[in-house]
Amino acid sequence: MNTLKIIIYTGYFILFVNNLLYFKSYRKNSIAFKILSFYLLFGLIIQFNSHYLSSLRENNLFLSHFFFIGQFLVLSIFYLKTFTSKVLKKTVFYGLILIVLILIINIFYTQEYFYKWNVFEILLTSIPLLIYSFVFFIRNIDSTNKNFIFFNSGFFLYLICSTLLFSAGNLKSEIKNALWYFNAILYLAFQVLIFVDWYKNFRKNKSEILK
């Protein structure tokens, strides 16, 4: 097994562990935490199906549409719940509605891209999340409440790389291969940071911490 596969499978394993831990703490935490838990489950399902189809040498690129659109929907709601500013909440809410409408139109007119990377779809669903993630980081960097700060930091870095990678997904080049390797490393780091977030902020509920 080469180094890249070891990194990829380690990332999958930590994703599985994170699912167990987050759903273990599901009931005693906030709505935002519950949304994040379902995001992890969603990611696990996509990764499992993608790996299974790949093992059968079947085209699994159609799953990218489910992944990017699903990720956008779930994490837009996540940031909607974590932002406290009414202006930010309205921005995310109306942005969500507008982009969903654009995605519906895009899917209707680009059906030939079902088994290909759709660069417009990737950018449309990723750029708003990068903006929300950056705003979240700026607003919480000096806050005493560090909930989701590790998740958000890892997500921002991983999404930048994955957006660049998948936007160039229809190309074949040495740069793309390097991006695949770097993307696998960042995904592993992302899952580690999600675990750190759970360990530092959500292992125990507030009443237990006060004790």
mmCIF file of C-alpha atoms in Angstrom:
data_model
loop_
_atom_site.group_PDB
_atom_site.id
_atom_site.type_symbol
_atom_site.label_atom_id
_atom_site.label_comp_id
_atom_site.label_asym_id
_atom_site.label_seq_id
_atom_site.Cartn_x
_atom_site.Cartn_y
_atom_site.Cartn_z
ATOM 1 C CA MET A 1 0.000 0.000 0.000
ATOM 2 C CA ASN A 2 1.481 3.374 -1.027
ATOM 3 C CA THR A 3 1.708 6.455 1.176
ATOM 4 C CA LEU A 4 -1.256 8.202 -0.444
ATOM 5 C CA LYS A 5 -3.589 5.269 0.231
ATOM 6 C CA ILE A 6 -2.430 5.082 3.850
ATOM 7 C CA ILE A 7 -3.256 8.778 4.301
ATOM 8 C CA ILE A 8 -6.644 8.375 2.599
ATOM 9 C CA TYR A 9 -7.669 5.312 4.626
ATOM 10 C CA THR A 10 -6.482 6.924 7.866
ATOM 11 C CA GLY A 11 -8.704 9.914 7.055
ATOM 12 C CA TYR A 12 -11.645 7.561 6.457
ATOM 13 C CA PHE A 13 -10.990 5.783 9.741
ATOM 14 C CA ILE A 14 -10.929 9.026 11.743
ATOM 15 C CA LEU A 15 -14.111 10.129 9.946
ATOM 16 C CA PHE A 16 -15.761 6.901 11.140
ATOM 17 C CA VAL A 17 -14.504 7.481 14.700
ATOM 18 C CA ASN A 18 -15.755 11.082 14.611
ATOM 19 C CA ASN A 19 -19.196 9.841 13.596
ATOM 20 C CA LEU A 20 -19.287 7.575 16.627
ATOM 21 C CA LEU A 21 -18.117 10.316 18.992
ATOM 22 C CA TYR A 22 -20.381 13.065 17.696
ATOM 23 C CA PHE A 23 -23.493 10.912 17.736
ATOM 24 C CA LYS A 24 -22.491 9.708 21.210
ATOM 25 C CA SER A 25 -22.691 13.353 22.337
ATOM 26 C CA TYR A 26 -25.633 14.180 20.065
ATOM 27 C CA ARG A 27 -28.441 14.591 22.585
ATOM 28 C CA LYS A 28 -26.716 16.860 25.081
ATOM 29 C CA ASN A 29 -25.477 19.483 22.624
ATOM 30 C CA SER A 30 -26.800 22.355 20.504
ATOM 31 C CA ILE A 31 -28.673 22.338 17.202
ATOM 32 C CA ALA A 32 -25.475 23.437 15.442
ATOM 33 C CA PHE A 33 -23.678 20.415 16.916
ATOM 34 C CA LYS A 34 -26.466 18.133 15.702
ATOM 35 C CA ILE A 35 -26.219 19.606 12.192
ATOM 36 C CA LEU A 36 -22.466 19.037 12.221
ATOM 37 C CA SER A 37 -23.061 15.436 13.309
ATOM 38 C CA PHE A 38 -25.293 14.862 10.281
ATOM 39 C CA TYR A 39 -22.660 16.492 8.074
ATOM 40 C CA LEU A 40 -20.167 13.890 9.271
ATOM 41 C CA LEU A 41 -22.645 11.090 8.603
ATOM 42 C CA PHE A 42 -23.336 12.504 5.157
ATOM 43 C CA GLY A 43 -19.591 12.605 4.449
ATOM 44 C CA LEU A 44 -19.181 9.014 5.599
ATOM 45 C CA ILE A 45 -21.981 7.798 3.311
ATOM 46 C CA ILE A 46 -20.527 9.645 0.308
ATOM 47 C CA GLN A 47 -17.007 8.326 0.984
ATOM 48 C CA PHE A 48 -18.238 4.750 1.423
ATOM 49 C CA ASN A 49 -20.224 4.777 -1.822
ATOM 50 C CA SER A 50 -17.432 6.505 -3.720
ATOM 51 C CA HIS A 51 -14.885 3.918 -2.554
ATOM 52 C CA TYR A 52 -17.262 1.036 -3.305
ATOM 53 C CA LEU A 53 -17.948 2.204 -6.882
ATOM 54 C CA SER A 54 -14.239 2.839 -7.410
ATOM 55 C CA SER A 55 -13.445 -0.721 -6.315
ATOM 56 C CA LEU A 56 -15.866 -1.942 -8.990
ATOM 57 C CA ARG A 57 -14.185 0.374 -11.509
ATOM 58 C CA GLU A 58 -17.483 2.196 -11.942
ATOM 59 C CA ASN A 59 -17.732 5.933 -12.630
ATOM 60 C CA ASN A 60 -18.375 7.617 -9.277
ATOM 61 C CA LEU A 61 -18.092 11.243 -10.395
ATOM 62 C CA PHE A 62 -21.868 11.695 -10.178
ATOM 63 C CA LEU A 63 -21.469 11.537 -6.380
ATOM 64 C CA SER A 64 -19.583 14.837 -6.533
ATOM 65 C CA HIS A 65 -22.867 16.613 -7.289
ATOM 66 C CA PHE A 66 -24.524 15.116 -4.225
ATOM 67 C CA PHE A 67 -21.470 15.933 -2.131
ATOM 68 C CA PHE A 68 -21.024 19.587 -3.068
ATOM 69 C CA ILE A 69 -24.725 20.416 -3.069
ATOM 70 C CA GLY A 70 -25.364 18.459 0.144
ATOM 71 C CA GLN A 71 -22.347 20.028 1.838
ATOM 72 C CA PHE A 72 -23.528 23.488 0.842
ATOM 73 C CA LEU A 73 -27.058 22.912 2.163
ATOM 74 C CA VAL A 74 -26.032 21.352 5.477
ATOM 75 C CA LEU A 75 -23.196 23.750 6.301
ATOM 76 C CA SER A 76 -25.179 26.825 5.245
ATOM 77 C CA ILE A 77 -27.721 25.833 7.876
ATOM 78 C CA PHE A 78 -24.863 25.168 10.306
ATOM 79 C CA TYR A 79 -23.462 28.685 9.879
ATOM 80 C CA LEU A 80 -26.987 30.108 9.988
ATOM 81 C CA LYS A 81 -27.322 28.576 13.461
ATOM 82 C CA THR A 82 -23.872 29.624 14.700
ATOM 83 C CA PHE A 83 -23.955 33.261 13.564
ATOM 84 C CA THR A 84 -25.480 35.612 16.123
ATOM 85 C CA SER A 85 -25.680 38.723 13.909
ATOM 86 C CA LYS A 86 -29.102 39.258 12.307
ATOM 87 C CA VAL A 87 -27.411 40.678 9.201
ATOM 88 C CA LEU A 88 -25.259 37.569 8.807
ATOM 89 C CA LYS A 89 -28.219 35.279 9.415
ATOM 90 C CA LYS A 90 -30.256 37.039 6.711
ATOM 91 C CA THR A 91 -27.292 36.958 4.332
ATOM 92 C CA VAL A 92 -26.859 33.201 4.751
ATOM 93 C CA PHE A 93 -30.618 32.562 4.541
ATOM 94 C CA TYR A 94 -31.241 34.538 1.364
ATOM 95 C CA GLY A 95 -27.968 33.313 -0.109
ATOM 96 C CA LEU A 96 -29.134 29.749 0.493
ATOM 97 C CA ILE A 97 -32.422 30.327 -1.294
ATOM 98 C CA LEU A 98 -30.810 32.128 -4.240
ATOM 99 C CA ILE A 99 -28.098 29.526 -4.773
ATOM 100 C CA VAL A 100 -30.565 26.636 -4.533
ATOM 101 C CA LEU A 101 -32.642 28.254 -7.297
ATOM 102 C CA ILE A 102 -29.518 28.725 -9.445
ATOM 103 C CA LEU A 103 -28.494 25.103 -8.806
ATOM 104 C CA ILE A 104 -31.901 23.824 -9.921
ATOM 105 C CA ILE A 105 -31.612 25.770 -13.173
ATOM 106 C CA ASN A 106 -27.993 24.661 -13.619
ATOM 107 C CA ILE A 107 -28.856 20.981 -13.132
ATOM 108 C CA PHE A 108 -31.654 21.255 -15.702
ATOM 109 C CA TYR A 109 -29.394 22.770 -18.377
ATOM 110 C CA THR A 110 -26.200 20.781 -17.703
ATOM 111 C CA GLN A 111 -27.405 17.192 -17.538
ATOM 112 C CA GLU A 112 -24.458 16.124 -19.722
ATOM 113 C CA TYR A 113 -22.203 16.887 -16.731
ATOM 114 C CA PHE A 114 -23.806 14.224 -14.539
ATOM 115 C CA TYR A 115 -20.761 11.946 -14.857
ATOM 116 C CA LYS A 116 -18.252 14.816 -14.944
ATOM 117 C CA TRP A 117 -17.014 17.548 -12.628
ATOM 118 C CA ASN A 118 -19.230 20.618 -12.894
ATOM 119 C CA VAL A 119 -16.872 23.520 -12.213
ATOM 120 C CA PHE A 120 -19.672 26.093 -11.998
ATOM 121 C CA GLU A 121 -21.499 23.958 -9.431
ATOM 122 C CA ILE A 122 -18.317 23.451 -7.394
ATOM 123 C CA LEU A 123 -17.509 27.157 -7.261
ATOM 124 C CA LEU A 124 -21.123 28.179 -6.629
ATOM 125 C CA THR A 125 -21.430 25.882 -3.618
ATOM 126 C CA SER A 126 -17.909 26.298 -2.242
ATOM 127 C CA ILE A 127 -17.213 30.040 -2.384
ATOM 128 C CA PRO A 128 -20.113 31.034 -0.087
ATOM 129 C CA LEU A 129 -18.987 28.436 2.470
ATOM 130 C CA LEU A 130 -15.430 29.784 2.327
ATOM 131 C CA ILE A 131 -16.805 33.267 3.015
ATOM 132 C CA TYR A 132 -18.967 32.034 5.922
ATOM 133 C CA SER A 133 -16.029 30.093 7.335
ATOM 134 C CA PHE A 134 -13.717 33.110 7.123
ATOM 135 C CA VAL A 135 -16.299 35.382 8.781
ATOM 136 C CA PHE A 136 -16.852 32.801 11.524
ATOM 137 C CA PHE A 137 -13.115 32.675 12.200
ATOM 138 C CA ILE A 138 -12.755 36.477 12.333
ATOM 139 C CA ARG A 139 -15.731 36.885 14.675
ATOM 140 C CA ASN A 140 -14.660 34.093 17.028
ATOM 141 C CA ILE A 141 -10.877 34.330 17.095
ATOM 142 C CA ASP A 142 -10.885 36.490 20.251
ATOM 143 C CA SER A 143 -14.052 35.036 21.752
ATOM 144 C CA THR A 144 -14.036 32.973 24.933
ATOM 145 C CA ASN A 145 -16.438 30.579 23.207
ATOM 146 C CA LYS A 146 -14.247 28.272 21.138
ATOM 147 C CA ASN A 147 -17.005 25.899 20.019
ATOM 148 C CA PHE A 148 -16.421 24.749 16.424
ATOM 149 C CA ILE A 149 -13.254 26.835 16.031
ATOM 150 C CA PHE A 150 -11.123 23.754 15.242
ATOM 151 C CA PHE A 151 -13.716 22.372 12.847
ATOM 152 C CA ASN A 152 -14.024 25.722 11.094
ATOM 153 C CA SER A 153 -10.265 26.182 10.699
ATOM 154 C CA GLY A 154 -9.793 22.694 9.247
ATOM 155 C CA PHE A 155 -12.802 23.073 6.978
ATOM 156 C CA PHE A 156 -11.564 26.384 5.556
ATOM 157 C CA LEU A 157 -8.144 24.989 4.619
ATOM 158 C CA TYR A 158 -9.549 21.725 3.260
ATOM 159 C CA LEU A 159 -12.253 23.458 1.199
ATOM 160 C CA ILE A 160 -9.748 25.792 -0.468
ATOM 161 C CA CYS A 161 -7.675 22.838 -1.643
ATOM 162 C CA SER A 162 -10.613 20.640 -2.636
ATOM 163 C CA THR A 163 -12.214 23.503 -4.579
ATOM 164 C CA LEU A 164 -9.007 24.010 -6.568
ATOM 165 C CA LEU A 165 -8.631 20.262 -7.086
ATOM 166 C CA PHE A 166 -12.171 19.486 -8.172
ATOM 167 C CA SER A 167 -12.384 22.605 -10.332
ATOM 168 C CA ALA A 168 -9.479 21.116 -12.312
ATOM 169 C CA GLY A 169 -10.989 17.634 -12.124
ATOM 170 C CA ASN A 170 -11.461 17.235 -15.880
ATOM 171 C CA LEU A 171 -7.794 17.962 -16.542
ATOM 172 C CA LYS A 172 -4.821 15.612 -16.399
ATOM 173 C CA SER A 173 -1.591 17.109 -15.146
ATOM 174 C CA GLU A 174 1.190 16.763 -12.604
ATOM 175 C CA ILE A 175 -0.272 19.735 -10.746
ATOM 176 C CA LYS A 176 -3.570 17.892 -10.317
ATOM 177 C CA ASN A 177 -1.761 14.815 -8.954
ATOM 178 C CA ALA A 178 0.076 17.002 -6.455
ATOM 179 C CA LEU A 179 -3.234 18.570 -5.438
ATOM 180 C CA TRP A 180 -4.727 15.092 -4.881
ATOM 181 C CA TYR A 181 -1.883 14.257 -2.511
ATOM 182 C CA PHE A 182 -2.127 17.573 -0.671
ATOM 183 C CA ASN A 183 -5.910 17.257 -0.531
ATOM 184 C CA ALA A 184 -5.633 13.832 1.156
ATOM 185 C CA ILE A 185 -3.266 15.278 3.783
ATOM 186 C CA LEU A 186 -5.589 18.234 4.434
ATOM 187 C CA TYR A 187 -8.599 15.916 4.685
ATOM 188 C CA LEU A 188 -6.775 13.869 7.308
ATOM 189 C CA ALA A 189 -5.845 17.053 9.191
ATOM 190 C CA PHE A 190 -9.460 18.227 8.883
ATOM 191 C CA GLN A 191 -10.750 15.042 10.514
ATOM 192 C CA VAL A 192 -8.144 15.309 13.281
ATOM 193 C CA LEU A 193 -9.290 18.883 14.011
ATOM 194 C CA ILE A 194 -12.920 17.732 14.125
ATOM 195 C CA PHE A 195 -11.860 15.184 16.735
ATOM 196 C CA VAL A 196 -9.964 17.887 18.682
ATOM 197 C CA ASP A 197 -13.075 20.080 18.617
ATOM 198 C CA TRP A 198 -15.165 17.278 20.100
ATOM 199 C CA TYR A 199 -12.515 16.446 22.702
ATOM 200 C CA LYS A 200 -11.985 20.016 23.884
ATOM 201 C CA ASN A 201 -15.493 21.434 23.607
ATOM 202 C CA PHE A 202 -18.128 18.707 23.485
ATOM 203 C CA ARG A 203 -16.953 15.652 25.435
ATOM 204 C CA LYS A 204 -18.986 16.870 28.381
ATOM 205 C CA ASN A 205 -21.998 19.121 28.473
ATOM 206 C CA LYS A 206 -21.892 22.471 30.243
ATOM 207 C CA SER A 207 -23.273 21.211 33.517
ATOM 208 C CA GLU A 208 -20.598 18.536 33.660
ATOM 209 C CA ILE A 209 -17.867 21.049 32.895
ATOM 210 C CA LEU A 210 -19.045 23.352 35.672
ATOM 211 C CA LYS A 211 -18.767 20.503 38.130
#
